[in-house]
Amino acid sequence: VGSIQSCARRALEEAVARKRDRSLGQLRPAPQAKPVPAAIRRHHVEHWELLTADAEHSSQGYLPFRVVKPAGGDTEGRRLKTVVMLHPTGGDQDYHVGWEANLVDRGYLTVSLDLRYHGSRQDDAITYQEAIRRSFADDLFTEKPFLLDNVWDLQHVLDVLENRTDVGKIGITGLSLGGMVSWLLAV
């Protein structure tokens, strides 16, 4: 048990310390796989995909996310307070759509995404439960612990947001799984 714990600790420290690969972070418009929820249709909605991992070797390589901001009005040309919203286990980027609409109505820009193995990132070969098991398997680690991979993805999203001219101060919130990822990102 002691050697497994030390191996796990070493792998975790390496995962946390890894440097962001600036060749990743390729941003492209995302194909819209499903209709925009009614609650946000009246706003300006953008769908993006961001390369955050080697897409040739990972089904989780592209991170889909949505940006919603007030359409027109007095927000044009201004940096808006931004809220990144993370869903719980079993959710997807539409989980908070009512809250998202409420924030955008008040002049915020919102960002919602599918965490790994959720929503459009579900993988028939590796389920969410299998990803959790693999992250704690004795062969430490087939992939990085899934929570840290979500943090990795969010670091790249923050890079994108910081380069947008319409993004001001950035906050992040989430429930359950999203809450854990929020806390880890803060660390």
PDB file of N, CA and C in Angstrom, residues 8 61 67 120 146 166 181:
ATOM      1  N   ALA A   8       1.251   7.090  -6.437  1.00  0.00           N
ATOM      2  CA  ALA A   8       0.092   7.939  -6.716  1.00  0.00           C
ATOM      3  C   ALA A   8       0.410   9.395  -6.412  1.00  0.00           C
ATOM      4  N   GLY A  61     -10.001  15.091 -26.460  1.00  0.00           N
ATOM      5  CA  GLY A  61      -9.098  16.127 -26.938  1.00  0.00           C
ATOM      6  C   GLY A  61      -9.733  17.476 -27.180  1.00  0.00           C
ATOM      7  N   VAL A  67     -20.322  30.396 -25.210  1.00  0.00           N
ATOM      8  CA  VAL A  67     -20.232  31.747 -24.664  1.00  0.00           C
ATOM      9  C   VAL A  67     -21.567  32.432 -24.951  1.00  0.00           C
ATOM     10  N   SER A 120     -21.531  16.223 -24.734  1.00  0.00           N
ATOM     11  CA  SER A 120     -21.023  15.833 -26.050  1.00  0.00           C
ATOM     12  C   SER A 120     -19.670  15.135 -25.968  1.00  0.00           C
ATOM     13  N   PHE A 146      -8.992  12.322 -13.632  1.00  0.00           N
ATOM     14  CA  PHE A 146      -9.975  13.040 -14.443  1.00  0.00           C
ATOM     15  C   PHE A 146     -10.280  14.433 -13.900  1.00  0.00           C
ATOM     16  N   ASP A 166     -14.123  41.261 -24.907  1.00  0.00           N
ATOM     17  CA  ASP A 166     -15.390  41.470 -24.219  1.00  0.00           C
ATOM     18  C   ASP A 166     -15.434  40.835 -22.833  1.00  0.00           C
ATOM     19  N   VAL A 181     -14.011  20.742  -9.335  1.00  0.00           N
ATOM     20  CA  VAL A 181     -13.121  21.248 -10.384  1.00  0.00           C
ATOM     21  C   VAL A 181     -12.847  22.729 -10.147  1.00  0.00           C
TER      22      VAL A 181
END
